[in-house]
Tab-separated table of C-alpha atoms in Angstrom:
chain	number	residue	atom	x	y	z
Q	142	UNK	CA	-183.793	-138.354	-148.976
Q	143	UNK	CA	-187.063	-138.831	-147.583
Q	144	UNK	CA	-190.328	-138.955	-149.275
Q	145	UNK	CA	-192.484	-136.518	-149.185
Q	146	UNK	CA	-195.431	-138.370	-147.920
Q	147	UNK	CA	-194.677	-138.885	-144.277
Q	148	UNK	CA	-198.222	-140.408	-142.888
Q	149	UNK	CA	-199.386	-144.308	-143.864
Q	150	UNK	CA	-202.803	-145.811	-142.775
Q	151	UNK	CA	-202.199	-148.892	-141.062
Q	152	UNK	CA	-202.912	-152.000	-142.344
Q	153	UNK	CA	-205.935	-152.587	-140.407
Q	154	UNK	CA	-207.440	-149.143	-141.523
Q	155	UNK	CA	-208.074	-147.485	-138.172
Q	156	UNK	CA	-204.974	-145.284	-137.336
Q	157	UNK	CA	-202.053	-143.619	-139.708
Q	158	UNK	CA	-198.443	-143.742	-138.743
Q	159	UNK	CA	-195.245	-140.882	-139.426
Q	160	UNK	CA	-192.575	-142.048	-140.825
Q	161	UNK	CA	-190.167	-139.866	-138.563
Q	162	UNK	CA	-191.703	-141.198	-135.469
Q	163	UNK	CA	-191.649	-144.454	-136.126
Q	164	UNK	CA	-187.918	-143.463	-137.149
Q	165	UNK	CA	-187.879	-142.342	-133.979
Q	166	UNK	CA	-189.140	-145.061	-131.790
Q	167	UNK	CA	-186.976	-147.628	-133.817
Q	168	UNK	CA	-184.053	-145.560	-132.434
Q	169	UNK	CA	-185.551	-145.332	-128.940
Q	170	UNK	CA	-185.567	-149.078	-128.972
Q	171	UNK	CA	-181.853	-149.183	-130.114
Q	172	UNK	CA	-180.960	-147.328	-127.377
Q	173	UNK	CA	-182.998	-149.462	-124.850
Q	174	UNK	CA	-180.727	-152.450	-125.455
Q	175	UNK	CA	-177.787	-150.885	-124.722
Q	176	UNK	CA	-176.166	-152.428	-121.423
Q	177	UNK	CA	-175.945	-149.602	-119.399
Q	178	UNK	CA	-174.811	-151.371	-116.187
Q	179	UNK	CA	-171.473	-151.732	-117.803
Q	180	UNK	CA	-170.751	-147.642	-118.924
Q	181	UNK	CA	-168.495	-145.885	-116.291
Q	182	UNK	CA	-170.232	-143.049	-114.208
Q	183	UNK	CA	-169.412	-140.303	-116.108
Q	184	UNK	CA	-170.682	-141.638	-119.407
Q	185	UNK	CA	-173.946	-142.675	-117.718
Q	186	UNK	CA	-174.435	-139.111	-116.262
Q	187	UNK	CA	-173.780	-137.788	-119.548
Q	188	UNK	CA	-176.187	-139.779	-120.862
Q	189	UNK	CA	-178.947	-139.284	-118.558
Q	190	UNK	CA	-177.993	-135.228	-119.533
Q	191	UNK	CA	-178.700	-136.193	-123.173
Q	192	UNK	CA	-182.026	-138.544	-121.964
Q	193	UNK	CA	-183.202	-135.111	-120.408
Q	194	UNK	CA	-182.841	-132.977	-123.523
Q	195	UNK	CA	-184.929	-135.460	-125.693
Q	196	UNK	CA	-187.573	-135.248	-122.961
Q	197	UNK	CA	-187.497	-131.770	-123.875
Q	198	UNK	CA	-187.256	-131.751	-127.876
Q	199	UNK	CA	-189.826	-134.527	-127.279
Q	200	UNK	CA	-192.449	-132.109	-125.375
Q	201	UNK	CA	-191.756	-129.703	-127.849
Q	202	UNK	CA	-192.914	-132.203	-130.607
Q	203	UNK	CA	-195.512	-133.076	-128.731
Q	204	UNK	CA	-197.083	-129.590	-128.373
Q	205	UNK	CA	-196.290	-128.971	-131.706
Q	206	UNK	CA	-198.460	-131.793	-133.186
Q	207	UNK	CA	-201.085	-131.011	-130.195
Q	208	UNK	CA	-201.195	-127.261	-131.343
Q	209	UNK	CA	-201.687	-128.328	-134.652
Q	210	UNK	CA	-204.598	-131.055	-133.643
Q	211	UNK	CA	-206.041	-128.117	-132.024
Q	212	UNK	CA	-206.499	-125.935	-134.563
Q	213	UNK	CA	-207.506	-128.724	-137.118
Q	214	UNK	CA	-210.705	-128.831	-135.103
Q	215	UNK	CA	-211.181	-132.436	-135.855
Q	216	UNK	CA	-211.918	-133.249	-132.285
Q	217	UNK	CA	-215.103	-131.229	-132.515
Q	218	UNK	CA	-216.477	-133.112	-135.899
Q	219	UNK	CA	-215.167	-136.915	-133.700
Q	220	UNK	CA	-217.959	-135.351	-131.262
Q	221	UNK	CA	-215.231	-134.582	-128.417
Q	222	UNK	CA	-216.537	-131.611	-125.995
Q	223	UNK	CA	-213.162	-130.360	-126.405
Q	224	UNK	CA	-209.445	-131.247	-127.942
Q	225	UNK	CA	-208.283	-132.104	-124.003
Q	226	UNK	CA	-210.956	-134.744	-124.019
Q	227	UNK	CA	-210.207	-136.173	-127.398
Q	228	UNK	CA	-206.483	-136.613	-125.897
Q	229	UNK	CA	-207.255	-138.049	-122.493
Q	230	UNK	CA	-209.760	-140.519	-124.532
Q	231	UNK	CA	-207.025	-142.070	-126.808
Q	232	UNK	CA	-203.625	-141.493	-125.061
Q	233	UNK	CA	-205.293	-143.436	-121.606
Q	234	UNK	CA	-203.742	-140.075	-119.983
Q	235	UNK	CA	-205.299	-138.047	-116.913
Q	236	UNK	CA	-206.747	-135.382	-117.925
Q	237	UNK	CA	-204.566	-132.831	-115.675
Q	238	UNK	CA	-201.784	-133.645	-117.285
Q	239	UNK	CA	-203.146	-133.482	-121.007
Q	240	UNK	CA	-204.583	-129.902	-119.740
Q	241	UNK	CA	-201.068	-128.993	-119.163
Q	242	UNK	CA	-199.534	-129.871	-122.824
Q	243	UNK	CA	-202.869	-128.206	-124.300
Q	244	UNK	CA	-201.575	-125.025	-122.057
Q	245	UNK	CA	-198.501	-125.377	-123.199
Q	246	UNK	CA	-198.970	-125.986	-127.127
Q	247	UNK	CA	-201.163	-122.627	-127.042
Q	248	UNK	CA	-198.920	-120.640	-125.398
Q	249	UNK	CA	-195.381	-121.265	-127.410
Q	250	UNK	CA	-197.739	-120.417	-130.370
Q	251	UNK	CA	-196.841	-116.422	-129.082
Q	252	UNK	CA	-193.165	-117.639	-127.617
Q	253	UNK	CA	-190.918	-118.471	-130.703
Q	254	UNK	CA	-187.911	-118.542	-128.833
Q	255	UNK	CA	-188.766	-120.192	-125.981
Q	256	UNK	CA	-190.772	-122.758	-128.892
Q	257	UNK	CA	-187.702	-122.864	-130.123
Q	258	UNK	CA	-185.196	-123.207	-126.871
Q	259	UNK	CA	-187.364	-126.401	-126.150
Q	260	UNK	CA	-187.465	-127.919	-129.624
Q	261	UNK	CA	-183.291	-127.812	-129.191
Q	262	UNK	CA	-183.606	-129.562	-125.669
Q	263	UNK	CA	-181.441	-125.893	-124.390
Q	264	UNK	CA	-184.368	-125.841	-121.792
Q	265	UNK	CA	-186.573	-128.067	-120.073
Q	266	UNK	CA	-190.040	-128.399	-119.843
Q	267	UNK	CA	-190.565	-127.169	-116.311
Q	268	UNK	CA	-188.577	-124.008	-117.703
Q	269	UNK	CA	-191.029	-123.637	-120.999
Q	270	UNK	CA	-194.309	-124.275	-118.358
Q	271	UNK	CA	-192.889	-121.656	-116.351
Q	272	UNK	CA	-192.295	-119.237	-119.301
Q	273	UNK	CA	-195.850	-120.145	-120.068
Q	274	UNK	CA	-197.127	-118.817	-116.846
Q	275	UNK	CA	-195.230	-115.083	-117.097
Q	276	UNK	CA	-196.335	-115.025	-121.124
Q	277	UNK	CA	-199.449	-113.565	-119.506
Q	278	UNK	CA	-197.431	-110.066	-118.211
Q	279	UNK	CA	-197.315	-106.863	-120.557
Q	280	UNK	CA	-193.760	-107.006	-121.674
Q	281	UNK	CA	-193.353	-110.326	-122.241
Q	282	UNK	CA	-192.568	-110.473	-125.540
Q	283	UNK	CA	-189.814	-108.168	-125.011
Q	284	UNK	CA	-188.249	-109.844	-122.589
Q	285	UNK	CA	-188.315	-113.057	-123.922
Q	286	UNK	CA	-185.107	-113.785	-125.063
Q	287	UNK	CA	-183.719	-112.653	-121.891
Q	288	UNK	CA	-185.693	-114.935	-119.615
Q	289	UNK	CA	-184.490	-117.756	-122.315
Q	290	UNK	CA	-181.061	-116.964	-121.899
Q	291	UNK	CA	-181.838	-117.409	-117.906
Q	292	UNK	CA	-183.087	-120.886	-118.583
Q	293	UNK	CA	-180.630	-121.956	-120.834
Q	294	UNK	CA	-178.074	-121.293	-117.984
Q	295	UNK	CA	-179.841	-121.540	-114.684
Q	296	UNK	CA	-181.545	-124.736	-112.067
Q	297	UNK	CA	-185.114	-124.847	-111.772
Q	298	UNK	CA	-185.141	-122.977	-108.255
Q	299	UNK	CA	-182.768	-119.638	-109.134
Q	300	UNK	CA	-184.844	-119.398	-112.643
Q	301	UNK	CA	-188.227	-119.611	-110.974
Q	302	UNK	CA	-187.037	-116.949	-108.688
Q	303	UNK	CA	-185.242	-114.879	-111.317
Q	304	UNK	CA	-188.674	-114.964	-112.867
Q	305	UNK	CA	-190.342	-114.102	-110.119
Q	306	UNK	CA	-188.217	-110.939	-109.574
Q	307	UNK	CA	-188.861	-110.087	-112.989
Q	308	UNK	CA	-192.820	-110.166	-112.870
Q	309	UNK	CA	-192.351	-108.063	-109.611
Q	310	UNK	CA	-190.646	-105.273	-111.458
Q	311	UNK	CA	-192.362	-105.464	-114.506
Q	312	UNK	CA	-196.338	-104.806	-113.256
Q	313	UNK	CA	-195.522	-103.880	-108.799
Q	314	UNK	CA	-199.356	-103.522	-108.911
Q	315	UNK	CA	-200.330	-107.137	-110.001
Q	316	UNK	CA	-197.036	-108.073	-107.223
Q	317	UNK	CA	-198.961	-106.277	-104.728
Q	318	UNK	CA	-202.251	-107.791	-105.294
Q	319	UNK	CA	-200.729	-111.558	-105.447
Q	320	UNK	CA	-199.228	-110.745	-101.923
Q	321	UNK	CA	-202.600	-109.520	-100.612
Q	322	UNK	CA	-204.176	-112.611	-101.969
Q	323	UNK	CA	-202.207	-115.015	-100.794
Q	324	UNK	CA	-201.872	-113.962	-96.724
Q	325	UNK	CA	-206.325	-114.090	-97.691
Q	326	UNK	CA	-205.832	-117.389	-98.460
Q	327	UNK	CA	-204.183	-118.485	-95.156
Q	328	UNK	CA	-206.101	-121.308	-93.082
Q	329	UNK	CA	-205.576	-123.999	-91.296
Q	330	UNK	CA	-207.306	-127.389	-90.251
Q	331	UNK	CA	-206.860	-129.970	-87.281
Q	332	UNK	CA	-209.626	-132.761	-87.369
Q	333	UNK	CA	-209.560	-136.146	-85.726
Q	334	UNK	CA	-209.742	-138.891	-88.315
Q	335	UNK	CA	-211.853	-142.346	-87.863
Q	336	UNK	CA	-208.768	-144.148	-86.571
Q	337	UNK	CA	-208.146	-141.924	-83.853
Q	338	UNK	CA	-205.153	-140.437	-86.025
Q	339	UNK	CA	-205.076	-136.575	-86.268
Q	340	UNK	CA	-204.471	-134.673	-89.361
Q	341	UNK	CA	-203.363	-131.263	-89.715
Q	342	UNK	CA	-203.474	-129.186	-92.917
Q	343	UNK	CA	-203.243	-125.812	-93.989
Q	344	UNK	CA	-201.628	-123.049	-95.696
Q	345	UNK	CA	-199.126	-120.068	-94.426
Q	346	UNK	CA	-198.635	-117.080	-96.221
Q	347	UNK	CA	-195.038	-116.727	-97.207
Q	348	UNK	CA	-194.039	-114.662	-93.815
Q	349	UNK	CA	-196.001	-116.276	-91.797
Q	350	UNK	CA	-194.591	-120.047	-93.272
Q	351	UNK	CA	-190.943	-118.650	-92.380
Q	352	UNK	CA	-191.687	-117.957	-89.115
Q	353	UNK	CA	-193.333	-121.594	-88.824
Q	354	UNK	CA	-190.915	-122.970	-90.863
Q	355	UNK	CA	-187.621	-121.319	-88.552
Q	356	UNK	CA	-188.667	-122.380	-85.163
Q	357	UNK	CA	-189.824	-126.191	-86.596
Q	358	UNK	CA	-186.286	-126.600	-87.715
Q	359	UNK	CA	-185.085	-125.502	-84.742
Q	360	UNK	CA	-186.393	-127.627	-82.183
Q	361	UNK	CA	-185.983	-130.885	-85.426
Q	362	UNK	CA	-182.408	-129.860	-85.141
Q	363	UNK	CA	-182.337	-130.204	-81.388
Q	364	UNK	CA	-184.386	-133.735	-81.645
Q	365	UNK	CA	-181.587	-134.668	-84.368
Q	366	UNK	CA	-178.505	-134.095	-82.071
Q	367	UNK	CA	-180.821	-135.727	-79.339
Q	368	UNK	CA	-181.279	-139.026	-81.628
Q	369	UNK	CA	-177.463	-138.557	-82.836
Q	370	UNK	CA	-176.313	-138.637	-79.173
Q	371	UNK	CA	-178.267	-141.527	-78.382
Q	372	UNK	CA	-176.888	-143.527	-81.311
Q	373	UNK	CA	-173.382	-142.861	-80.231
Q	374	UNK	CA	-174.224	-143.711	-76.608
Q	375	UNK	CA	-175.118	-147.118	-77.549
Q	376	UNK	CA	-172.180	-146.797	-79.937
Q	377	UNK	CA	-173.779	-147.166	-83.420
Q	378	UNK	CA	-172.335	-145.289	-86.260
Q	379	UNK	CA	-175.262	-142.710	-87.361
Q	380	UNK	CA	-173.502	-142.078	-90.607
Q	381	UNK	CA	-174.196	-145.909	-91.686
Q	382	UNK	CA	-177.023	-146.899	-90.120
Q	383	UNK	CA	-181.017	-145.435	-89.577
Q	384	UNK	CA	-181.848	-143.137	-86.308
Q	385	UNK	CA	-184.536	-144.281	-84.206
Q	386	UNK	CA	-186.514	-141.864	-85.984
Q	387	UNK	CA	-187.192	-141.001	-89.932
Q	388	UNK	CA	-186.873	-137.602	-90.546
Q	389	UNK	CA	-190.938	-137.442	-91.172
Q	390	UNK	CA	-191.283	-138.549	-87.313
Q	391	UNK	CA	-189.171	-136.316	-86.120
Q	392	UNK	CA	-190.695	-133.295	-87.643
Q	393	UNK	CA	-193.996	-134.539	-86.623
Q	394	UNK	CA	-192.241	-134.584	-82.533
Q	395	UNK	CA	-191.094	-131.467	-83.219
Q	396	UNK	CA	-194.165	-129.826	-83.944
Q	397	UNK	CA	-195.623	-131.376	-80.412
Q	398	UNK	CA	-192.457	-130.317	-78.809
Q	399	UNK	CA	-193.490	-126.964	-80.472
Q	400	UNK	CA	-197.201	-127.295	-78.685
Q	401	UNK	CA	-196.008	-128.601	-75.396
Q	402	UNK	CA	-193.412	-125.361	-74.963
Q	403	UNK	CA	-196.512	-123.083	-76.074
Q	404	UNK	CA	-198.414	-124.567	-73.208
Q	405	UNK	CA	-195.415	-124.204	-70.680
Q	406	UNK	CA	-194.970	-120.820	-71.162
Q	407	UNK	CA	-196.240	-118.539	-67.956
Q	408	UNK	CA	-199.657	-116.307	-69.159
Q	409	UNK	CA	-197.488	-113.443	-68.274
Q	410	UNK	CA	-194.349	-114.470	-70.076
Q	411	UNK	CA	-193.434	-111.410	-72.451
Q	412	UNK	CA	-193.642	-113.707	-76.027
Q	413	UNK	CA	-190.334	-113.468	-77.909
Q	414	UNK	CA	-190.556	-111.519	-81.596
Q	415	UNK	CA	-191.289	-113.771	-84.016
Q	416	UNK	CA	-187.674	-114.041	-86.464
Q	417	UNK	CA	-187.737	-113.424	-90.239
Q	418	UNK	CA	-184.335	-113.234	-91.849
Q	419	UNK	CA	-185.330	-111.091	-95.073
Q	420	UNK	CA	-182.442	-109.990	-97.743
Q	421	UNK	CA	-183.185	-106.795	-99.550
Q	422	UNK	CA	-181.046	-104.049	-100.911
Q	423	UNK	CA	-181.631	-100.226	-99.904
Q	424	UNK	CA	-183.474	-99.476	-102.967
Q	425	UNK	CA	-186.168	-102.088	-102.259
Q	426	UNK	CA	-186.508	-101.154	-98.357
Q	427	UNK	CA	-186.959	-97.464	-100.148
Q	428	UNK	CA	-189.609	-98.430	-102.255
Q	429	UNK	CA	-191.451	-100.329	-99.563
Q	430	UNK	CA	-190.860	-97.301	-97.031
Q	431	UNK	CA	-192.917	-94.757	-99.704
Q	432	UNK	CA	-195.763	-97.238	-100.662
Q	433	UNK	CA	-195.999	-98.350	-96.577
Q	434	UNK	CA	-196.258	-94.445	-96.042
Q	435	UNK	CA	-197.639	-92.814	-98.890
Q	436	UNK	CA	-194.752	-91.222	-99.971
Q	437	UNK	CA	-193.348	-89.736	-103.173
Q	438	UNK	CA	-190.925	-92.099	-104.662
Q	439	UNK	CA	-186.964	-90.741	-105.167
Q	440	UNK	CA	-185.636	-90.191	-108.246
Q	441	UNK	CA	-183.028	-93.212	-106.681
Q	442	UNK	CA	-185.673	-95.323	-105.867
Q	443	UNK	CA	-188.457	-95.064	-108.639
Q	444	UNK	CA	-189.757	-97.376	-110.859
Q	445	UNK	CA	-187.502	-99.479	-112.744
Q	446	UNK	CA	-187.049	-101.144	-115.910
Q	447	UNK	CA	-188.457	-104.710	-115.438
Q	448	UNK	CA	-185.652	-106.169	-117.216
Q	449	UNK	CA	-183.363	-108.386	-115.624
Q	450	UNK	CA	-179.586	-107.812	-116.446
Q	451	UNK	CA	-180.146	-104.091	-116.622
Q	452	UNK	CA	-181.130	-104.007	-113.160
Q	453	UNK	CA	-181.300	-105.832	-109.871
Q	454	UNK	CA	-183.075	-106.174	-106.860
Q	455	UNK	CA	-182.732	-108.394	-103.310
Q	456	UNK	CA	-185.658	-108.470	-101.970
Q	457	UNK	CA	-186.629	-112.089	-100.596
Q	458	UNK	CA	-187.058	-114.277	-97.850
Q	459	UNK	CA	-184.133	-116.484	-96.406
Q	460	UNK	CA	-185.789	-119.963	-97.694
Q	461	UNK	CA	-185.707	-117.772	-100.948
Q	462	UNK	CA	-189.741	-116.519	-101.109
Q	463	UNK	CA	-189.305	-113.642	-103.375
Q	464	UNK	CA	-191.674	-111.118	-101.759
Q	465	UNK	CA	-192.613	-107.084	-102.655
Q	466	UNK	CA	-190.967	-104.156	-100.778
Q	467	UNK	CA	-194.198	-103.425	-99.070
Q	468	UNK	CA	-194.253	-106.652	-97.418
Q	469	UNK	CA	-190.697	-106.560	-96.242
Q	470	UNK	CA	-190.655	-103.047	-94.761
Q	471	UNK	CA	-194.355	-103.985	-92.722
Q	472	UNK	CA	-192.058	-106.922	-91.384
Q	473	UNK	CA	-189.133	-104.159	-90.483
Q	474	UNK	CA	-191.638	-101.965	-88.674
Q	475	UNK	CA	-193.087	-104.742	-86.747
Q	476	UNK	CA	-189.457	-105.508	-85.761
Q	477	UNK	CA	-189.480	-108.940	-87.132
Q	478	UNK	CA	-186.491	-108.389	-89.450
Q	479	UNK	CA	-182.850	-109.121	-88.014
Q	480	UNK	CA	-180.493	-106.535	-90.194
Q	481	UNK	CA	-177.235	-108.318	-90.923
Q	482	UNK	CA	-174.002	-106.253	-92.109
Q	483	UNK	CA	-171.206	-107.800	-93.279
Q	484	UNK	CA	-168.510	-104.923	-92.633
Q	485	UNK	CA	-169.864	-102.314	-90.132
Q	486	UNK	CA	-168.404	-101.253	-86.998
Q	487	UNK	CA	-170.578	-103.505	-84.248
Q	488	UNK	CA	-170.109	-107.227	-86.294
Q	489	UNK	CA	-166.582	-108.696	-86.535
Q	490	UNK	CA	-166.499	-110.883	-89.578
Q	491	UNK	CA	-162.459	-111.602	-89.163
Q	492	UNK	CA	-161.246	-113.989	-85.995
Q	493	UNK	CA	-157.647	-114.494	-87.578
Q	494	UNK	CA	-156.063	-117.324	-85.906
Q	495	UNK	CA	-157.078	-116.310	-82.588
Q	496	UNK	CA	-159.952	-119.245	-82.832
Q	497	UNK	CA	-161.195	-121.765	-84.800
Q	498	UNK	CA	-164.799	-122.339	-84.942
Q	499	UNK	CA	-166.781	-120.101	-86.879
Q	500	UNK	CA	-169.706	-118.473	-84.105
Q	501	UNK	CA	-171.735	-115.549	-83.139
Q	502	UNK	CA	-172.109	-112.764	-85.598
Q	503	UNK	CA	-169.077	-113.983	-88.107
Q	504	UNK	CA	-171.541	-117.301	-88.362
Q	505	UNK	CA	-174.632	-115.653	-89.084
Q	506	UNK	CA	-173.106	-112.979	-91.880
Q	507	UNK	CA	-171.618	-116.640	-93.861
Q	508	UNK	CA	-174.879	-117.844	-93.242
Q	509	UNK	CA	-176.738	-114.969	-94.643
Q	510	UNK	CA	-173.947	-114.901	-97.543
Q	511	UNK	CA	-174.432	-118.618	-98.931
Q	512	UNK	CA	-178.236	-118.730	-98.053
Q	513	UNK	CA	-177.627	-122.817	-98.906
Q	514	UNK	CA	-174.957	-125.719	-98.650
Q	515	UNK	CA	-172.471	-124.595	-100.802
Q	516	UNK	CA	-172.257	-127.717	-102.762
Q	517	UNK	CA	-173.172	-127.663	-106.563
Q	518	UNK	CA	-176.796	-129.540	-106.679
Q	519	UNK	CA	-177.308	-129.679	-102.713
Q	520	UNK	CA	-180.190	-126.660	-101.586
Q	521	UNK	CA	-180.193	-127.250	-97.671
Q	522	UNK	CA	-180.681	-124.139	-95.728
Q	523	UNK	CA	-177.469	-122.165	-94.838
Q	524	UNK	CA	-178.610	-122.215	-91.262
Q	525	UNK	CA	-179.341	-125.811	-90.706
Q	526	UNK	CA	-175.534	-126.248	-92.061
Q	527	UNK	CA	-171.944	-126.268	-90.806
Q	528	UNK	CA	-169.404	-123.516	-91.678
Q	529	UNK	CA	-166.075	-125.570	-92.872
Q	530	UNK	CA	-162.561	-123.483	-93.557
Q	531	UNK	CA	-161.362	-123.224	-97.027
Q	532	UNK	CA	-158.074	-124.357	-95.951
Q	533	UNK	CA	-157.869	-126.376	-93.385
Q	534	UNK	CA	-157.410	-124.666	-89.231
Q	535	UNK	CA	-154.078	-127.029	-89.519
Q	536	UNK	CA	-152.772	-125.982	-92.606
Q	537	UNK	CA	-152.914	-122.147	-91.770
Q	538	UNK	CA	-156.319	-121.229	-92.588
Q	539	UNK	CA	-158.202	-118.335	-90.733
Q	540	UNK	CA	-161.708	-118.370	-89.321
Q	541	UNK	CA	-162.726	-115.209	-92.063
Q	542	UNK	CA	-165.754	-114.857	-94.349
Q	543	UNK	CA	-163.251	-114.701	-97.029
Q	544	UNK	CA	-162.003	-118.673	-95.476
Q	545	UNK	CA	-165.715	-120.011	-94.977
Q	546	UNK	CA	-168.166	-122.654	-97.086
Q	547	UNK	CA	-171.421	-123.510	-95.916
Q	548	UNK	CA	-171.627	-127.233	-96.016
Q	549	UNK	CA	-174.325	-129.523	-94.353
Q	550	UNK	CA	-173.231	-132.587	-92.270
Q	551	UNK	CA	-173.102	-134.953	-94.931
Q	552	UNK	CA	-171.235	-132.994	-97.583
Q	553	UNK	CA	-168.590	-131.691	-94.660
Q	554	UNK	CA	-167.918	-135.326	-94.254
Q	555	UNK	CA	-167.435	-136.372	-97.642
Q	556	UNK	CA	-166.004	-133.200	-99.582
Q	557	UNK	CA	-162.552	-134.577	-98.870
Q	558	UNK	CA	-161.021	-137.663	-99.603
Q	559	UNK	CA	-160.093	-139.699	-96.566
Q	560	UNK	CA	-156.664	-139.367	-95.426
């Protein structure tokens, strides 16, 4: 049993120590001395699973005792300007990062469970920052344990966006606003540095980044195959060794290429529509119709619960941008939207056996489907990937939807074990 005085001065008078925490870092340094290099794979990613949720129960700790420090108001008698300032002075830490904990500490103060979530290491800290962020909405509080279950169980990326989705429903005004403000806040900035190198920086509102963002990978993927033909011409393996160029270089060549085309073009050339793949569901596109026009909203398509679980909504770009109805439909109207059905008359999604490679329509629709490589951990874009059957062509498999993984190169190399 412990005593119940947990806090010692030290022996030199100027700082106490906890018990538990020195506990703690006696453990820590246990664990340190462990030979690691020796521990199969499978115990070592276990391990770095269990490293992770300490990180968390630590950084729950940690705002705890910060919280607490806060509210002591000590800080302010030690002549600190404020408790962030006290911290960055004795923990050596920038001060953008002690901002954050501070954040943090005050907020779980009005989230128990996610307080709580982090404290078991069930979530992470990017999760409980996040959290932090939507505590602001109306509603939160009720939908609290419901966002925890989400990041108990979800990554990063599909809880961010689940998040997302659910601020959107829960105030469409504030959504609406955000979307305004950020295509304000697009610029962009080409100077000439002292070297003679040129810099380019700026930011894209989320529609106008895809369409940036689609024709850049494009023309990379073109420089790739370029660079991968070239490697097999002089007959070097690409899979084992470097291309001439690092990815970096080649998106910086393709965004020249990009130029140079620009400047190609005839000054009467009709310009191609600008493409924006956009997933939504008919009751979004609805809701974005009547607020583009004015309109009435239908009983079908008015406003809806906020909570997710009791309903859902599609309505996001293709890198996975979660955007509001209004901006999708303004995209629809301008004609910047392709529509992709997966079982209508004019789009065969089923080839049988009368070919093998998965193209046209059928390609796009898996695509569209998958959104990413389909392996568990791997987020490259559907379209930048390779659709692999199922079953194999040569064991019987059929170029269908229902037969189809997205894979990238990499991972539709090394799914399979070599025969």
């Amino acid at each position: 049993m412990r005593s119940s005085v947990v806090a010692q001065q030290s022996v030199s008078g100027d700082s106490f120590h906890v018990f538990e925490l020195d506990d703690a870092a006696d453990a820590l340094g246990l664990a340190a001395k462990v030979e690691y290099g020796a521990m199969a794979g499978a115990v070592l990613a276990d391990s770095a699973v269990r490293v992770a949720e300490l990180k968390a129960q630590l950084a729950a700790l940690e705002a705890q005792i910060v919280a607490a420090y806060d509210t002591c108001g000590d800080w302010a008698v030690e002549g600190y300007r404020s408790v962030g300032a006290a911290l960055t002075h004795r923990t050596r830490i920038r001060r953008a990062e002690i901002n954050q904990t501070v954040a943090l500490a005050r907020s779980l103060r009005s989230m128990p469970l996610v307080a709580e979530a982090l404290g078991c290491g069930e979530i992470s800290l990017c999760h409980a920052r996040r959290l932090a962020e939507a505590s602001v909405r109306d509603g939160f509080a009720d939908a609290e344990e419901l966002l925890c279950d989400h990041a108990r169980t979800l990554s990063y990326a599909a809880f961010d966006k689940a998040v997302s989705y659910w601020e959107h429903l829960i105030d469409t005004d504030a959504a609406e606003h955000d979307a305004a403000y950020k295509e304000q806040r697009r610029e962009f900035h080409a100077s000439l540095t002292f070297d003679g190198m040129g810099r380019l920086d700026g930011w894209l509102d989320p529609i106008g980044f895809e369409e940036f963002h689609s024709a850049l990978c494009r023309i990379e993927a073109e420089l790739f195959n370029n660079d991968a033909k070239r490697a097999q011409d002089d007959h070097v393996d690409r899979h084992s060794v470097e291309l001439w160029r690092t990815p970096a270089q080649r998106r910086a060549d393709a965004l020249v290429e990009m130029a140079r085309r620009a400047t190609a073009a005839p000054k009467d050339a009709k310009a191609p529509e600008p493409l924006v793949i956009i997933h939504m569901d008919k009751p979004a596109f609805d809701q974005g119709l009547n607020s583009t026009l004015g309109l009435t909203p239908t009983p079908n398509t008015g406003p809806r619960t906020g909570r997710l679980g009791e309903t859902d909504r599609l309505c996001e770009t293709d890198l996975g941008t979660v955007i509001t109805p209004t901006q999708a439909v303004e995209q629809a109207l301008k004609g910047h939207v392709r529509r992709l059905v997966y079982a209508s008359p004019g789009v065969i999604l089923d080839f049988g056996r009368s070919t093998r490679l998965f193209t046209g329509a059928l390609r796009q629709a898996i695509q569209a489907r998958d959104r990413t490589c389909s392996h568990p951990g791997c987020d490259r874009p559907a379209r930048l990937c390779e659709i692999d059957h199922i079953t194999e062509w040569q064991h019987g498999g059929t170029t269908t939807h229902t037969n189809a993984d997205t894979r990238c190169s990499y991972h539709h190399r090394h799914h399979k074990p070599p025969i």
